[in-house]
Structure formats: structure tokens, C-alpha cells
Short mmCIF file of C-alpha atoms and ligand atoms in Angstrom, two decimals:
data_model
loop_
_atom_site.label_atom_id
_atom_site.label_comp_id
_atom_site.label_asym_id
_atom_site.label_seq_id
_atom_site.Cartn_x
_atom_site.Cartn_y
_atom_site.Cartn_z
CA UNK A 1 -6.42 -4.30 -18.95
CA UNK A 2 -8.61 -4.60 -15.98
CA UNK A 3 -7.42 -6.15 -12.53
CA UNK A 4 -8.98 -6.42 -9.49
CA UNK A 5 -6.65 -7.11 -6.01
CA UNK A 6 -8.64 -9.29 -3.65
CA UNK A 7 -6.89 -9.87 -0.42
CA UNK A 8 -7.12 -9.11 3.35
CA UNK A 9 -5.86 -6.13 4.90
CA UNK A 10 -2.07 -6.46 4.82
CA UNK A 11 -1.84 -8.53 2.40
CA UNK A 12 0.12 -6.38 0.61
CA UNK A 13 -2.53 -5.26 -2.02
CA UNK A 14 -1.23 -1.89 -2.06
CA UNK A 15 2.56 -2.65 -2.97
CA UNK A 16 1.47 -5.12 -5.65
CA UNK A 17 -1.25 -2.77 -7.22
CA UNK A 18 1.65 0.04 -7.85
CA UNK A 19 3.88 -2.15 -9.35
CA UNK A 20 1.42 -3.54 -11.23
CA UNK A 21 0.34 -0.25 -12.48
CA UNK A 22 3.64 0.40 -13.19
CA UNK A 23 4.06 -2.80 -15.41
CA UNK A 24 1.48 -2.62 -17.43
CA UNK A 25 1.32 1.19 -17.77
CA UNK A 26 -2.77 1.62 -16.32
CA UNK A 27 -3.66 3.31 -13.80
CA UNK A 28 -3.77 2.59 -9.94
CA UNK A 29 -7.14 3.23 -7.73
CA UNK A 30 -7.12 2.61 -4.40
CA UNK A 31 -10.64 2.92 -2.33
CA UNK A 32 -8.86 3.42 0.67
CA UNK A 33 -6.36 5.60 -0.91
CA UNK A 34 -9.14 7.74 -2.50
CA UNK A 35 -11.29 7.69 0.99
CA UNK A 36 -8.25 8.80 3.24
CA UNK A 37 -7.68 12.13 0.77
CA UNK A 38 -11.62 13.00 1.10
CA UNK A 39 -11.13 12.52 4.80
CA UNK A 40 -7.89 14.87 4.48
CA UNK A 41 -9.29 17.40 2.04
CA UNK A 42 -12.18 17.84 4.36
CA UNK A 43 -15.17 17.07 1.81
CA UNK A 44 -18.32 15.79 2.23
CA UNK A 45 -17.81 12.47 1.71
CA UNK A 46 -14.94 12.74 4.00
CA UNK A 47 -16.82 14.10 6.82
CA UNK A 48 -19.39 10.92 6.33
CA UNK A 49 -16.55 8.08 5.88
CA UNK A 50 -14.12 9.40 9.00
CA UNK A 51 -16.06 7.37 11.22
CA UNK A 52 -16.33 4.69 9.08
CA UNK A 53 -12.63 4.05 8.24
CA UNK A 54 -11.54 4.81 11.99
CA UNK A 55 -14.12 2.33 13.51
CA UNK A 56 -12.63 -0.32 10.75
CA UNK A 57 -16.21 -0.31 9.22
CA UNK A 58 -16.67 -0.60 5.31
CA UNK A 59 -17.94 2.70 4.29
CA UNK A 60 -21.47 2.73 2.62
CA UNK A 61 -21.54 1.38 -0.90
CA UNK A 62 -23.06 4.76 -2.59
CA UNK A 63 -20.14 6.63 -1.16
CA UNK A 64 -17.28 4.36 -2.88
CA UNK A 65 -18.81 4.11 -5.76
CA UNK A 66 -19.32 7.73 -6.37
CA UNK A 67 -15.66 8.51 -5.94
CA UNK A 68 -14.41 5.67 -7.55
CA UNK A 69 -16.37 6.46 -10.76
CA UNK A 70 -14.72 9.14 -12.31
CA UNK A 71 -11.53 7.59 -11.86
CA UNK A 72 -12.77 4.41 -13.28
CA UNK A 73 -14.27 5.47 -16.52
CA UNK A 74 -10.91 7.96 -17.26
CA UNK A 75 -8.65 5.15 -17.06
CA UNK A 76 -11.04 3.01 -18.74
CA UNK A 77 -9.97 5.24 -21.87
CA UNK A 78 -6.62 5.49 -21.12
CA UNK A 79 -5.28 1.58 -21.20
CA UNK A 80 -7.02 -0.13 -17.89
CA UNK A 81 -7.17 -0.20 -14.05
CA UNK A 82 -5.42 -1.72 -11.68
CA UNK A 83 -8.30 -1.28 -8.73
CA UNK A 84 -6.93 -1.98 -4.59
CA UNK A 85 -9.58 -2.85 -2.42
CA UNK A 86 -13.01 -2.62 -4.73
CA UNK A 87 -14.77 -4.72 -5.12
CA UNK A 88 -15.21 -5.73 -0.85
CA UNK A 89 -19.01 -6.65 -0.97
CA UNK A 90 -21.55 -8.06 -3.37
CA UNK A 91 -23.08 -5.42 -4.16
CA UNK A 92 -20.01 -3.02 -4.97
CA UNK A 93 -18.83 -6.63 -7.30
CA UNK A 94 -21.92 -6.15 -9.41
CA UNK A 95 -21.56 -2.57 -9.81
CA UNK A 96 -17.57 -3.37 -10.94
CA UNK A 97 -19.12 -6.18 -13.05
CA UNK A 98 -22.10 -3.55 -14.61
CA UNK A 99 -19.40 -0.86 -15.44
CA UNK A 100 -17.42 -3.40 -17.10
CA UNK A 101 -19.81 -4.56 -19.44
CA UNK A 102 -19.69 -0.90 -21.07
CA UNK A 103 -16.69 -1.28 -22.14
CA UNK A 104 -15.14 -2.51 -25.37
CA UNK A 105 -12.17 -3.84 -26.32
CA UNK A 106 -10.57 -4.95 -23.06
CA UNK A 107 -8.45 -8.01 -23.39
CA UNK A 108 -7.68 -9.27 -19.65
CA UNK A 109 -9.12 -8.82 -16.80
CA UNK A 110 -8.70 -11.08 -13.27
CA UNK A 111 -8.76 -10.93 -9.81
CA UNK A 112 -5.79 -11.58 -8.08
CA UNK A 113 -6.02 -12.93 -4.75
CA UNK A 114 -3.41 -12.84 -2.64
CA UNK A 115 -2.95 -15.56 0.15
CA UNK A 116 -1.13 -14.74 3.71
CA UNK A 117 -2.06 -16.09 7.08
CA UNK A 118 -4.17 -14.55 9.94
CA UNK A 119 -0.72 -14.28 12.21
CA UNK A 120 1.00 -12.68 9.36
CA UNK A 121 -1.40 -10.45 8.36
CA UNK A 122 -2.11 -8.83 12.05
CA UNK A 123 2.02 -9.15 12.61
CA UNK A 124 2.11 -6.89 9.15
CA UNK A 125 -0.69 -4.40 10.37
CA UNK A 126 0.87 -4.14 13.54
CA UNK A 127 4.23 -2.97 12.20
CA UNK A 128 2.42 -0.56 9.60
CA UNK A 129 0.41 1.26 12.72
CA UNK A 130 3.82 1.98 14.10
CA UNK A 131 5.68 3.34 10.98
CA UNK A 132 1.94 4.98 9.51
CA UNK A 133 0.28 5.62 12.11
CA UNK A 134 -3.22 5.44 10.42
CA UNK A 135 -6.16 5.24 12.90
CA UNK A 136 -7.47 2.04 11.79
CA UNK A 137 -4.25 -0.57 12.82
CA UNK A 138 -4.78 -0.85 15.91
CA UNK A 139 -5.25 -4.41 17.43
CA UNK A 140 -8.74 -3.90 18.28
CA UNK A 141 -9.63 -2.45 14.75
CA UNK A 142 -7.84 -4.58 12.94
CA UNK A 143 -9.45 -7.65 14.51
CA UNK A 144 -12.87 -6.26 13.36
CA UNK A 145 -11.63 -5.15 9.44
CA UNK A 146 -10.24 -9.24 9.37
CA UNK A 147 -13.93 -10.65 10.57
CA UNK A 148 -15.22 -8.12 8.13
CA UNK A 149 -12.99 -9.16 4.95
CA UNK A 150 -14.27 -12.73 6.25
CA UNK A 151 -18.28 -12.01 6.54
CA UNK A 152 -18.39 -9.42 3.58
CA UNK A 153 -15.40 -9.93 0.99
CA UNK A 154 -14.23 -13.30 1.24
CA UNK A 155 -17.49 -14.55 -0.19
CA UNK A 156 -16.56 -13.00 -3.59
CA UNK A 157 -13.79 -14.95 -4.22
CA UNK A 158 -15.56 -18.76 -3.91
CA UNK A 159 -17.49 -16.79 -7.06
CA UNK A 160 -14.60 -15.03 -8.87
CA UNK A 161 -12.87 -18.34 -8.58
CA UNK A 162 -15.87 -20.68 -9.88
CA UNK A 163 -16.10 -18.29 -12.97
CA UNK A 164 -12.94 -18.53 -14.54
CA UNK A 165 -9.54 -16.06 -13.98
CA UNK A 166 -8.75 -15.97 -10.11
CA UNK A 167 -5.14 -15.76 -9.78
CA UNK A 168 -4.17 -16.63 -6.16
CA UNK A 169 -0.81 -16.16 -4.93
CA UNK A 170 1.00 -16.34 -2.06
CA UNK A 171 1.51 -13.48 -0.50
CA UNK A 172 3.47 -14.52 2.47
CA UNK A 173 6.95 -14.44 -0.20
CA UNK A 174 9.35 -11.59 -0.78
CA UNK A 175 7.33 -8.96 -2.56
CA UNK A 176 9.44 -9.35 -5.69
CA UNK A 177 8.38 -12.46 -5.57
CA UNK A 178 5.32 -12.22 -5.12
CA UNK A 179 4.92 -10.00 -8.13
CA UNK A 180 6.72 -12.02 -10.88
CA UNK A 181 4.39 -14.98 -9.28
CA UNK A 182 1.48 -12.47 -10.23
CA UNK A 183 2.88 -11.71 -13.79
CA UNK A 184 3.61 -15.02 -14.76
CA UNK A 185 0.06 -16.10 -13.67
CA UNK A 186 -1.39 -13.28 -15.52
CA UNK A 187 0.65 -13.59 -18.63
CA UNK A 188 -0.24 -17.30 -18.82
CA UNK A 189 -3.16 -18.40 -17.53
CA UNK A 190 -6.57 -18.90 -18.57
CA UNK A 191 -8.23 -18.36 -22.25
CA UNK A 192 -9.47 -15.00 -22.74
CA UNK A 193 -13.32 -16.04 -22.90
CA UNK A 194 -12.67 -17.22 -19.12
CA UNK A 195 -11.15 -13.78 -18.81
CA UNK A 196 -13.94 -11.85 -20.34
CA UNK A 197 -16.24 -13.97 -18.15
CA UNK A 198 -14.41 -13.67 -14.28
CA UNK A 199 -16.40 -10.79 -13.60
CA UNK A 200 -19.46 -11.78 -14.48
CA UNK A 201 -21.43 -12.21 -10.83
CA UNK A 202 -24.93 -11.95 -12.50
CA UNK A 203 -26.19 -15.51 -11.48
CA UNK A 204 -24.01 -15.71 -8.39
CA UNK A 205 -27.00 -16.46 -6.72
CA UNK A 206 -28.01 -19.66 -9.09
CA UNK A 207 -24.80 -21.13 -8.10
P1 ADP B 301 -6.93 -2.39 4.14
O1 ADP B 301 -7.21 -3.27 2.98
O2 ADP B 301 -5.57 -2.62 4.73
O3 ADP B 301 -8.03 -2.41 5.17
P2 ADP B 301 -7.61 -0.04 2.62
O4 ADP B 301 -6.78 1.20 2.49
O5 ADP B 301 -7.91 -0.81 1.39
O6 ADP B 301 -6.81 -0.90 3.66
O7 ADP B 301 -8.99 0.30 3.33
C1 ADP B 301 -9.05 1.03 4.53
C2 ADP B 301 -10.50 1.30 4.92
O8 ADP B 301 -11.14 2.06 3.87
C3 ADP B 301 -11.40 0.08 5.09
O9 ADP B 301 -11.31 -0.47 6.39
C4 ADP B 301 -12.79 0.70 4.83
O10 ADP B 301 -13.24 1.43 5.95
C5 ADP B 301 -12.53 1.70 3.73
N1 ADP B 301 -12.69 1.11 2.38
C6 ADP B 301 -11.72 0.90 1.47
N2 ADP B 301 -12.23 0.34 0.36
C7 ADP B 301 -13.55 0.20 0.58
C8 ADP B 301 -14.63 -0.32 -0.18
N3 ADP B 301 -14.43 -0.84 -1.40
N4 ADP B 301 -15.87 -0.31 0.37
C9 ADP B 301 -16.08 0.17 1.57
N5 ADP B 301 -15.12 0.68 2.36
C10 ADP B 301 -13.86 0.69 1.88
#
């Protein structure tokens, strides 16, 4: 199995990707998970995508995709993904598309997109910046990471949606909540051939 979590920061992407990890026994990767320990460890990616993550910026294509890789391919073999916060551009979706076509044998895969408003969503951030502390919730970065979910991510889900699974939830419920809604949609929705075709964004542009 093969998800992808679409959603705004805050939207609680994070929470739901461990559970769902959890429930369906694949593996969790999260971009910003797997950024933050280059920046701790020091490496050389690290040292490139400090500036990026503190400034709220998306950090250069190459440099995602090279650490997500590994990752990606060993859980590949190992039962599926659950993947937090990759795809965010168009570019990064047809690279997640490309890798997908290598593999066999995978039975589901969607993108779940959860749904929570602007207020909610900064009100959320807010309260994380003062229990985390990480250097990118504070109001004035977190008004730049929204307008760049709108200008850079949000465009992928008008496509997702048009080709077949989207799952779109609303994420402004209880998180338990929110994750049976995610199950339930995922255990019952759309044929498999829509499935096997969500990903697909090789003639987004004929659209
Ligand atoms: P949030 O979704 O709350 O912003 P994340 O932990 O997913 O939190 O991401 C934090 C930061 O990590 C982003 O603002 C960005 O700088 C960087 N990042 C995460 N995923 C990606 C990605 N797929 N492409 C580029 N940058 C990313």
C-alpha cells in the first residue's frame, strides 16, 4: 500500500500518517521529519536545507528526493509507504508518480487530503511553536509556508482529485475521528483501476 498525505501545515498530517502506518503495518516517511534529522546530524544536506526550513521555504527538489529515496524503495519491499509531506510541488509529484510505476504488485494507493480552515490551521501552529519550539511556527513563517502550500502544493490536488482516489477529510474533527473517517474512505472507496491511476500526473498539463 502506497498513501500520500496532502494537507496544509497543521493539518495534522503527521498524527494521521503514524497511525496510519501503524494500521496498515508500512512504513512512515516524513520529508520534514527526515530534513530536521539532516539538519540535527549536521550533514550536508543539512547544512544546505537549515535555511530553507527556518525561512519556511520548500527546500530544493534534488535535495528531498535524494533522502527520501532510499527510504522509499526499502519500504517499497517491505509492504508500502505511508509518505507526510511529499509530494509539495509538481515536479517532486512526477518523480513520486515515476518511482511508482516501478513497482509491482501494489494494490492501493491515494492521496488523502485533509481539510481544516486557515484560522484553525495558524491557531494549531501557533500552539505547536509553544510546546515544540521548531524555528519555522512562528507567525511570520507560518504565514509564508500557508501562501506557499497555496502557490506550490495546492495545485496538485485539483489533479490528484480529477484522476481518480483523493480522499478528503475533514480535518478540523477529533483526531480519532478523523482517522476512522480516513479508513473507512480508504477501505471503501474507489475501484482499484482508479487507484492504480491517482498518481498518474503525466498529462496534467493536457488537462
Ligand atoms: P509542515 O507541513 O507543518 O510545514 P513539515 O515537517 O512537513 O511541516 O515540513 C517542514 C518544512 O520542511 C517545510 O516548510 C519545508 O521547508 C521542508 N519540507 C518538508 N517536505 C518538503 C518537500 N517535500 N519539499 C520541499 N521541502 C520540504
Amino acid at each position: 500500500m502506497r498513501l500520500l498525505l496532502v494537507a496544509p501545515p497543521g493539518a495534522g498530517k503527521g498524527t494521521q500518517a503514524a497511525r496510519l502506518s501503524t494500521h496498515y503495518a508500512i512504513a512512515h516517511l516524513s520529508s520534514g521529519e527526515l530534513l530536521r534529522k539532516e539538519v540535527a546530524a549536521d550533514t550536508k544536506i543539512g547544512r544546505i536545507a537549515v535555511d530553507y526550513l527556518r525561512r519556511g521555504d520548500l527546500v530544493p527538489d534534488e535535495l528531498v528526493i535524494e533522502i527520501l529515496a532510499g527510504p522509499v524503495l526499502q519500504a517499497v519491499g517491505n509492504g508500502g509507504y505511508v509518505l507526510d509531506g511529499f509530494p509539495r510541488t509538481r515536479r517532486q509529484a512526477e518523480e513520486a508518480y515515476r518511482v511508482a510505476q516501478l513497482v509491482e504488485g501494489i494494490d492501493l494507493q491515494a492521496v488523502v487530503h485533509l481539510e481544516v480552515r486557515r484560522e484553525e490551521l495558524r491557531r494549531r501552529l501557533l500552539a505547536r511553536a509553544r510546546q515544540e519550539g521548531r524555528v519555522d511556527d512562528t507567525d511570520a513563517v507560518i504565514s509564508h509556508r500557508l501562501e506557499i502550500f497555496d502557490s506550490e502544493t495546492e495545485p496538485l490536488l485539483g489533479f490528484y482529485r480529477s484522476r481518480g482516489l483523493m480522499v478528503d477529510v475533514n480535518g478540523e474533527q477529533p483526531i480519532d475521528r478523523v482517522f476512522v473517517d480516513i479508513v473507512g474512505a480508504l477501505d471503501t472507496y474507489a475501484p482499484v483501476d482508479a487507484r492504480r491511476r491517482a498518481t498518474g500526473i503525466e498529462d496534467a498539463g493536457t488537462r
